[in-house]
């Protein structure tokens, strides 16, 4: 019994410290560098140093920032539409059961259909320059919908009873009961949806090839077999995606702090 | 407000009978203390008076449209301050008035503190001030002094008596000392939730 207890305790993994993360990243880069040196074929695997050099060349070009701006604006727009749309639909579904039932097939199809199918289908309907807006929206919508709906369902019924007894209006119930209780659900939904909107949005751009987008840069890197460009743009996508996620979650946290301060 | 009357109330939860033919009168503008042991149906009765539960049989007459309550649980908005919790139900009140009432129950220094950082007794006092300031002709109190020490209990009872003149107050408790503190009509409930004071 004692041995079992010890075994249970030892399975609890401590959180990664900043130093541990730095060491892990440095080792991964080192392994990548050694792999690239061993293969000795920049087309198959470019070295991290070469990627760094290419990145330093790219940041000196105005088209670099234009491409980031193009993709960022569209993916963020799609994300925000998905966030607002998913929240409103979840609110409606929690209030009226038939809405939830009628939405169920759409949400299930969106969740299960491969993103590539949607991209190709949407290319028929939409101008390729706005494709990433719609694809990011589609990826975000079901995640936000499911999380917000669950959050509304988990709202403390006793607090709602209290508000009803004191005849508190919907606006104040939303601000003081629903929004605070939705916080963990919204944070989780946004955290997942932000990363996914970038992945799907860029995939849409690579297939739709709108002029001046990050997707177009990736497509050209593939056509010209330019691994340094491919890796450099991938690093940019990861960096912008992480930065936007951190910024958005920070804004969400600040918004909630302001809400609680009244 | 006309007098509040409950007649022949019955309530059961599956096989357990909680209220059995319960009848009582609550005179308008006066305090009534309902005393009984735990599990005798006091909270069920209050939940019926609040409109949260429907009785299986019987009727409630004279329930006003506006009422307020101190619930069995505090039911406070955890992330918000004591002041914000009160303003939540009484947004028309100026902050100074809320602070004055909080000070009257010994919470002068804690008006701006998030209630999740307050002790159980302090939270209870916030819930009491919230109910008092919410107004309404009928005030329902479910074990309002739970978690309060003897001295605080006496001062909060005195605050309640002072702030509710002309209002119909119904308090449930299992403690005779609390009945003595609040005064008014006493109504004892049987273990099965039966009773008749008419």
Coordinates of C-alpha atoms in Angstrom, one line a residue:
Chain A
X1 CA 0.0 0.0 0.0
X2 CA 2.8 2.4 1.0
X3 CA 4.6 1.5 -2.2
X4 CA 1.5 2.3 -4.2
X5 CA 1.2 5.7 -2.5
X6 CA 4.8 6.5 -3.3
X7 CA 4.3 5.5 -6.9
X8 CA 1.2 7.8 -7.2
X9 CA 3.1 10.7 -5.7
X10 CA 6.0 10.3 -8.1
X11 CA 3.7 10.5 -11.2
X12 CA 2.9 14.1 -10.4
X13 CA 5.0 16.1 -12.9
X14 CA 6.4 19.4 -11.7
X15 CA 5.8 22.4 -14.0
X16 CA 8.6 23.3 -16.4
X17 CA 10.7 26.1 -15.2
X18 CA 11.9 28.9 -17.6
X19 CA 15.5 27.5 -17.5
X20 CA 14.3 24.0 -18.3
X21 CA 12.4 25.4 -21.3
X22 CA 15.5 27.3 -22.5
X23 CA 17.6 24.2 -22.3
X24 CA 15.0 22.1 -24.1
X25 CA 14.8 24.7 -27.0
X26 CA 18.6 25.0 -27.2
X27 CA 19.0 21.2 -27.4
X28 CA 16.3 21.0 -30.1
X29 CA 18.0 23.7 -32.2
X30 CA 21.3 21.9 -31.7
X31 CA 19.8 18.6 -32.8
X32 CA 18.3 20.4 -35.9
X33 CA 21.7 21.9 -36.7
X34 CA 23.4 18.5 -36.4
X35 CA 20.7 16.9 -38.5
X36 CA 21.1 19.5 -41.2
X37 CA 24.9 19.1 -41.2
X38 CA 24.6 15.3 -41.4
X39 CA 22.2 15.4 -44.4
X40 CA 24.1 18.2 -46.0
X41 CA 21.2 19.0 -48.3
X42 CA 19.6 22.5 -47.7
X43 CA 16.5 21.4 -49.8
X44 CA 15.8 18.5 -47.6
X45 CA 16.7 20.2 -44.3
X46 CA 18.0 23.7 -44.0
X47 CA 20.0 24.5 -40.9
X48 CA 18.7 26.9 -38.2
X49 CA 21.5 29.3 -38.9
X50 CA 20.6 29.5 -42.6
X51 CA 17.0 30.2 -41.5
X52 CA 18.1 32.9 -39.2
X53 CA 20.1 34.5 -42.1
X54 CA 17.1 34.3 -44.4
X55 CA 14.9 35.8 -41.7
X56 CA 17.3 38.7 -41.3
X57 CA 17.1 39.3 -45.0
X58 CA 13.3 39.2 -45.0
X59 CA 12.8 41.6 -42.2
X60 CA 14.5 44.3 -44.3
X61 CA 11.9 44.1 -47.0
X62 CA 8.6 46.0 -46.8
X63 CA 6.7 43.1 -48.4
X64 CA 7.5 41.1 -45.3
X65 CA 5.5 43.4 -43.1
X66 CA 2.8 43.8 -45.8
X67 CA 2.3 40.0 -45.9
X68 CA 2.1 39.7 -42.1
X69 CA -0.4 42.6 -42.0
X70 CA -2.5 41.0 -44.8
X71 CA -2.8 37.6 -43.1
X72 CA -3.0 39.0 -39.6
X73 CA -5.9 41.3 -40.4
X74 CA -7.9 38.5 -42.1
X75 CA -7.2 35.8 -39.6
X76 CA -8.0 38.1 -36.6
X77 CA -11.2 39.2 -38.3
X78 CA -12.2 35.6 -38.8
X79 CA -11.4 34.8 -35.2
X80 CA -13.4 37.7 -33.9
X81 CA -16.4 36.8 -36.1
X82 CA -16.1 33.2 -34.8
X83 CA -15.9 34.4 -31.2
X84 CA -18.9 36.7 -31.4
X85 CA -20.9 34.3 -33.6
X86 CA -20.1 31.3 -31.4
X87 CA -21.0 33.2 -28.2
X88 CA -24.3 34.5 -29.6
X89 CA -25.3 31.1 -30.9
X90 CA -24.4 29.5 -27.6
X91 CA -26.5 32.1 -25.8
X92 CA -29.5 31.4 -28.1
X93 CA -29.0 27.6 -27.8
X94 CA -29.0 27.8 -24.0
X95 CA -32.1 29.8 -24.0
X96 CA -34.1 28.0 -26.7
X97 CA -33.7 24.2 -26.9
X98 CA -34.9 24.0 -30.6
X99 CA -32.1 26.4 -31.6
X100 CA -29.6 23.9 -30.1
X101 CA -31.2 21.0 -31.9
X102 CA -31.3 22.9 -35.2
X103 CA -27.7 24.0 -34.9
X104 CA -26.4 20.5 -34.0
X105 CA -26.0 19.2 -37.6
X106 CA -24.2 22.3 -38.7
X107 CA -21.8 22.4 -35.7
X108 CA -21.1 18.6 -36.1
X109 CA -20.4 19.0 -39.8
X110 CA -18.1 22.0 -39.3
X111 CA -16.2 20.1 -36.5
X112 CA -15.7 16.9 -38.4
X113 CA -15.1 18.0 -42.0
X114 CA -11.5 18.3 -43.0
X115 CA -10.4 21.9 -43.3
X116 CA -9.0 21.3 -46.8
X117 CA -12.5 20.3 -48.0
X118 CA -13.9 23.6 -46.7
X119 CA -11.1 25.6 -48.3
X120 CA -11.7 24.1 -51.7
X121 CA -15.4 24.4 -51.4
X122 CA -15.2 28.0 -50.3
X123 CA -12.8 28.9 -53.1
X124 CA -15.8 28.3 -55.4
X125 CA -17.9 30.7 -53.4
X126 CA -15.5 33.4 -52.2
X127 CA -12.8 35.6 -53.5
X128 CA -9.4 34.0 -52.5
X129 CA -8.3 37.2 -50.7
X130 CA -11.1 36.8 -48.1
X131 CA -10.9 33.0 -47.9
X132 CA -8.8 33.0 -44.7
X133 CA -11.4 35.2 -42.9
X134 CA -14.2 32.6 -43.5
X135 CA -12.0 29.6 -42.8
X136 CA -10.7 31.0 -39.5
X137 CA -14.3 31.9 -38.6
X138 CA -15.4 28.3 -39.3
X139 CA -12.6 26.8 -37.2
X140 CA -13.3 29.1 -34.2
X141 CA -17.1 29.0 -34.3
X142 CA -17.7 25.4 -33.0
X143 CA -15.0 25.7 -30.3
X144 CA -16.4 28.9 -28.9
X145 CA -20.0 27.7 -29.3
X146 CA -19.3 24.4 -27.4
X147 CA -17.3 26.1 -24.6
X148 CA -19.6 29.0 -24.0
X149 CA -22.7 26.8 -24.1
X150 CA -21.1 24.5 -21.4
X151 CA -20.2 27.6 -19.4
X152 CA -23.7 29.0 -19.5
X153 CA -25.1 25.6 -18.4
X154 CA -22.6 25.5 -15.5
X155 CA -23.7 28.9 -14.3
X156 CA -24.6 28.8 -10.6
X157 CA -28.3 28.4 -10.5
X158 CA -28.5 29.7 -6.9
X159 CA -27.0 33.0 -8.0
X160 CA -29.6 33.2 -10.9
X161 CA -32.4 32.5 -8.4
X162 CA -31.0 35.2 -6.1
X163 CA -31.0 37.7 -9.1
X164 CA -34.5 36.7 -10.0
X165 CA -35.8 37.2 -6.5
X166 CA -34.2 40.7 -6.4
X167 CA -35.6 41.4 -9.9
X168 CA -32.2 42.1 -11.3
X169 CA -32.3 43.0 -15.1
X170 CA -30.6 41.0 -17.8
X171 CA -27.8 43.5 -18.4
X172 CA -26.6 43.3 -14.8
X173 CA -27.1 39.5 -14.7
X174 CA -24.9 39.2 -17.8
X175 CA -22.2 41.5 -16.4
X176 CA -22.1 40.2 -12.8
X177 CA -23.1 36.5 -13.1
X178 CA -22.8 35.1 -16.6
X179 CA -19.5 36.9 -17.8
X180 CA -17.5 36.1 -14.6
X181 CA -18.7 32.5 -14.6
X182 CA -17.9 32.1 -18.3
X183 CA -14.3 33.3 -17.8
X184 CA -12.5 29.8 -17.6
X185 CA -14.6 28.6 -20.6
X186 CA -13.9 31.6 -22.7
X187 CA -10.2 31.5 -21.9
X188 CA -9.9 27.9 -22.8
X189 CA -11.9 28.4 -26.0
X190 CA -9.9 31.4 -27.1
X191 CA -6.6 29.7 -26.3
X192 CA -7.5 26.6 -28.5
X193 CA -9.2 28.6 -31.2
X194 CA -6.5 31.2 -31.6
X195 CA -3.9 28.6 -32.6
X196 CA -6.3 26.7 -34.8
X197 CA -7.4 29.9 -36.6
X198 CA -3.8 30.6 -37.6
X199 CA -3.2 27.0 -38.8
X200 CA -6.4 26.9 -40.8
X201 CA -6.1 30.5 -42.1
X202 CA -2.6 30.0 -43.4
X203 CA -3.6 26.6 -45.0
X204 CA -6.5 28.5 -46.8
X205 CA -4.0 31.1 -48.1
X206 CA -1.6 28.4 -49.3
X207 CA -4.4 26.8 -51.3
X208 CA -6.1 30.0 -52.4
X209 CA -2.9 31.9 -53.0
X210 CA -4.2 35.5 -52.4
X211 CA -1.6 38.1 -53.5
X212 CA 0.6 39.5 -50.8
X213 CA -0.3 37.0 -48.1
X214 CA 1.9 34.7 -45.9
X215 CA 0.3 31.8 -47.7
X216 CA 1.5 33.0 -51.0
X217 CA 5.1 33.3 -49.6
X218 CA 4.8 29.7 -48.4
X219 CA 3.4 28.6 -51.8
X220 CA 6.3 30.3 -53.6
X221 CA 8.8 28.7 -51.3
X222 CA 7.3 25.3 -52.3
X223 CA 7.3 26.1 -56.0
X224 CA 11.0 27.3 -56.0
X225 CA 12.1 24.5 -53.5
X226 CA 13.3 27.3 -51.2
X227 CA 13.6 25.6 -47.8
X228 CA 15.1 28.6 -46.1
X229 CA 12.1 30.7 -47.1
X230 CA 9.7 27.9 -46.1
X231 CA 11.3 27.6 -42.6
X232 CA 11.7 31.4 -42.2
X233 CA 8.0 32.0 -42.9
X234 CA 7.0 29.1 -40.7
X235 CA 9.0 30.7 -37.8
X236 CA 7.2 34.0 -38.5
X237 CA 3.8 32.3 -38.4
X238 CA 4.6 30.6 -35.1
X239 CA 5.9 33.8 -33.6
X240 CA 2.9 36.0 -34.8
X241 CA 0.4 33.3 -33.7
X242 CA 2.0 33.0 -30.2
X243 CA 2.3 36.8 -29.8
X244 CA -1.4 37.4 -30.8
X245 CA -2.5 34.6 -28.5
X246 CA -0.6 36.1 -25.6
X247 CA -1.9 39.6 -26.4
X248 CA -5.5 38.5 -26.7
X249 CA -5.4 36.5 -23.5
X250 CA -3.8 39.4 -21.7
X251 CA -6.5 41.7 -23.0
X252 CA -9.2 39.2 -21.9
X253 CA -7.6 39.1 -18.4
X254 CA -7.4 42.9 -18.2
X255 CA -11.1 43.1 -19.3
X256 CA -12.1 40.8 -16.5
X257 CA -10.1 42.7 -14.0
X258 CA -11.8 45.9 -15.0
X259 CA -15.2 44.2 -14.8
X260 CA -14.5 43.0 -11.3
X261 CA -13.3 46.4 -10.2
X262 CA -16.7 47.6 -11.2
Chain B
X1 CA -49.0 44.9 2.4
X2 CA -51.7 42.6 3.4
X3 CA -51.0 39.7 5.8
X4 CA -49.2 36.7 4.5
X5 CA -51.1 33.5 4.8
X6 CA -50.1 29.9 4.1
X7 CA -52.7 27.2 4.3
X8 CA -52.5 23.5 4.1
X9 CA -49.0 23.4 2.6
X10 CA -47.7 19.9 1.7
X11 CA -44.3 19.2 0.1
X12 CA -42.5 15.9 -0.4
X13 CA -39.2 15.0 -2.0
X14 CA -39.6 11.5 -3.4
X15 CA -40.6 9.4 -0.3
X16 CA -39.7 12.1 2.3
X17 CA -42.5 14.2 3.5
X18 CA -41.1 17.7 4.4
X19 CA -44.2 19.7 4.9
X20 CA -47.5 18.2 6.0
X21 CA -50.6 20.4 6.0
X22 CA -48.7 23.4 7.2
X23 CA -50.8 26.5 8.0
X24 CA -49.6 29.8 9.4
X25 CA -50.3 33.6 9.4
X26 CA -47.6 36.2 9.2
X27 CA -49.1 39.5 10.3
X28 CA -48.2 42.4 8.0
X29 CA -45.4 44.7 9.3
X30 CA -44.4 42.3 12.0
X31 CA -41.6 39.8 12.7
X32 CA -42.3 36.1 12.9
X33 CA -39.7 33.7 13.9
X34 CA -40.1 30.1 12.9
X35 CA -38.2 27.7 15.1
X36 CA -37.6 24.0 14.6
X37 CA -34.9 21.4 14.4
X38 CA -32.7 20.9 11.3
X39 CA -34.6 19.0 8.6
X40 CA -38.1 20.0 9.8
X41 CA -38.9 21.9 6.6
X42 CA -38.0 25.5 7.5
X43 CA -35.9 26.2 4.4
X44 CA -38.5 24.4 2.2
X45 CA -41.2 26.7 3.6
X46 CA -39.0 29.7 2.8
X47 CA -38.3 28.4 -0.7
X48 CA -42.1 28.1 -1.3
X49 CA -42.6 31.7 0.1
X50 CA -39.8 32.9 -2.3
X51 CA -41.5 31.2 -5.2
X52 CA -38.6 28.9 -5.9
X53 CA -40.6 25.7 -5.0
X54 CA -44.2 24.9 -5.8
X55 CA -46.1 23.1 -3.0
X56 CA -47.7 19.8 -3.8
X57 CA -50.8 21.0 -2.1
X58 CA -52.0 24.1 -0.3
X59 CA -51.7 27.8 -1.0
X60 CA -49.8 31.0 -0.3
X61 CA -51.8 34.2 -0.1
X62 CA -50.7 37.8 0.2
X63 CA -47.2 37.3 -1.2
X64 CA -46.0 40.8 -2.3
X65 CA -44.5 41.3 -5.7
X66 CA -41.3 42.7 -4.2
X67 CA -39.5 40.8 -1.5
X68 CA -36.0 40.2 -0.4
X69 CA -34.1 37.5 1.4
X70 CA -31.1 36.2 3.2
X71 CA -30.7 32.7 1.8
X72 CA -29.4 29.6 3.6
X73 CA -26.2 30.1 1.6
X74 CA -24.7 33.6 1.2
X75 CA -25.2 33.6 -2.7
X76 CA -22.7 36.4 -3.2
X77 CA -20.8 37.4 -6.4
X78 CA -17.4 36.1 -5.4
X79 CA -15.1 38.3 -7.5
X80 CA -16.9 41.5 -6.6
X81 CA -16.6 43.8 -3.6
X82 CA -19.1 43.9 -0.8
X83 CA -20.3 47.3 -2.1
X84 CA -20.7 45.9 -5.6
X85 CA -22.7 42.9 -4.3
X86 CA -25.2 45.3 -2.7
X87 CA -25.3 47.6 -5.7
X88 CA -26.0 44.6 -7.9
X89 CA -29.5 44.3 -6.4
X90 CA -29.9 48.0 -5.5
X91 CA -28.2 50.0 -8.3
X92 CA -30.1 53.2 -7.4
X93 CA -28.4 53.5 -4.0
X94 CA -25.5 55.9 -3.6
X95 CA -22.2 54.3 -2.5
X96 CA -22.1 56.4 0.6
X97 CA -25.4 54.9 1.8
X98 CA -24.2 51.4 1.1
X99 CA -21.0 52.1 3.0
X100 CA -22.9 53.5 6.0
X101 CA -25.0 50.3 6.2
X102 CA -21.9 48.2 5.9
X103 CA -20.3 50.2 8.7
X104 CA -23.4 49.6 10.8
X105 CA -22.7 45.9 10.8
X106 CA -18.9 46.3 11.4
X107 CA -17.7 46.2 7.8
X108 CA -16.5 49.8 7.4
X109 CA -13.0 48.8 6.3
X110 CA -14.2 46.0 4.0
X111 CA -16.6 47.6 1.6
X112 CA -14.2 47.5 -1.3
X113 CA -12.8 44.0 -0.6
X114 CA -13.8 41.2 -2.9
X115 CA -16.2 39.0 -0.9
X116 CA -14.1 35.9 -1.7
X117 CA -11.5 37.4 0.6
X118 CA -13.9 37.9 3.5
X119 CA -14.5 35.5 6.4
X120 CA -17.8 33.5 6.7
X121 CA -19.2 35.9 9.2
X122 CA -18.3 39.0 7.2
X123 CA -19.9 37.5 4.1
X124 CA -23.1 36.7 6.1
X125 CA -23.3 40.4 7.1
X126 CA -22.9 41.5 3.5
X127 CA -25.8 39.2 2.6
X128 CA -27.9 40.7 5.4
X129 CA -27.2 44.3 4.3
X130 CA -28.0 43.4 0.7
X131 CA -31.4 42.0 1.8
X132 CA -32.2 45.0 4.0
X133 CA -31.3 47.6 1.3
X134 CA -33.1 45.7 -1.5
X135 CA -36.3 46.9 0.1
X136 CA -39.6 45.1 -0.5
X137 CA -42.5 44.5 1.8
X138 CA -41.5 41.0 2.8
X139 CA -38.0 40.1 4.2
X140 CA -37.3 36.3 4.5
X141 CA -34.3 35.3 6.6
X142 CA -32.9 31.8 6.5
X143 CA -30.7 31.3 9.6
X144 CA -29.3 34.9 9.1
X145 CA -26.9 34.7 12.1
X146 CA -25.1 31.6 10.9
X147 CA -21.4 31.9 11.4
X148 CA -21.6 35.1 13.6
X149 CA -20.2 35.2 17.1
X150 CA -22.4 36.2 20.1
X151 CA -21.5 39.9 20.1
X152 CA -21.8 40.4 16.4
X153 CA -25.0 38.4 16.4
X154 CA -26.5 40.9 18.9
X155 CA -25.4 44.0 17.0
X156 CA -26.6 42.6 13.7
X157 CA -30.0 41.7 15.2
X158 CA -30.2 45.2 16.5
X159 CA -29.4 46.5 13.0
X160 CA -32.1 44.3 11.5
X161 CA -34.7 45.4 14.0
X162 CA -33.8 49.1 13.4
X163 CA -33.8 48.9 9.6
X164 CA -37.0 46.9 9.1
X165 CA -39.8 48.8 10.8
X166 CA -43.1 48.3 9.0
X167 CA -41.8 45.4 7.0
X168 CA -43.0 41.8 7.3
X169 CA -40.1 39.7 8.5
X170 CA -40.1 35.9 8.5
X171 CA -37.0 34.4 10.1
X172 CA -36.3 30.7 10.4
X173 CA -33.8 29.4 13.0
X174 CA -33.1 26.4 15.3
X175 CA -31.6 28.6 18.0
X176 CA -33.9 30.1 20.8
X177 CA -31.3 32.8 21.5
X178 CA -31.8 34.1 18.0
X179 CA -35.5 34.2 18.5
X180 CA -35.0 36.2 21.6
X181 CA -32.8 38.6 19.8
X182 CA -35.3 39.3 17.0
X183 CA -38.5 39.2 19.0
X184 CA -41.9 39.1 17.4
X185 CA -44.3 36.2 17.0
X186 CA -42.9 32.7 17.5
X187 CA -44.0 29.7 15.5
X188 CA -42.6 26.3 16.3
X189 CA -42.4 23.7 13.5
X190 CA -43.0 20.0 14.1
X191 CA -40.3 17.6 12.8
X192 CA -42.6 16.5 9.9
X193 CA -43.1 20.2 9.0
X194 CA -46.6 20.3 10.4
X195 CA -47.8 23.3 12.2
X196 CA -50.8 25.5 12.8
X197 CA -50.7 29.0 14.3
X198 CA -54.0 30.3 13.1

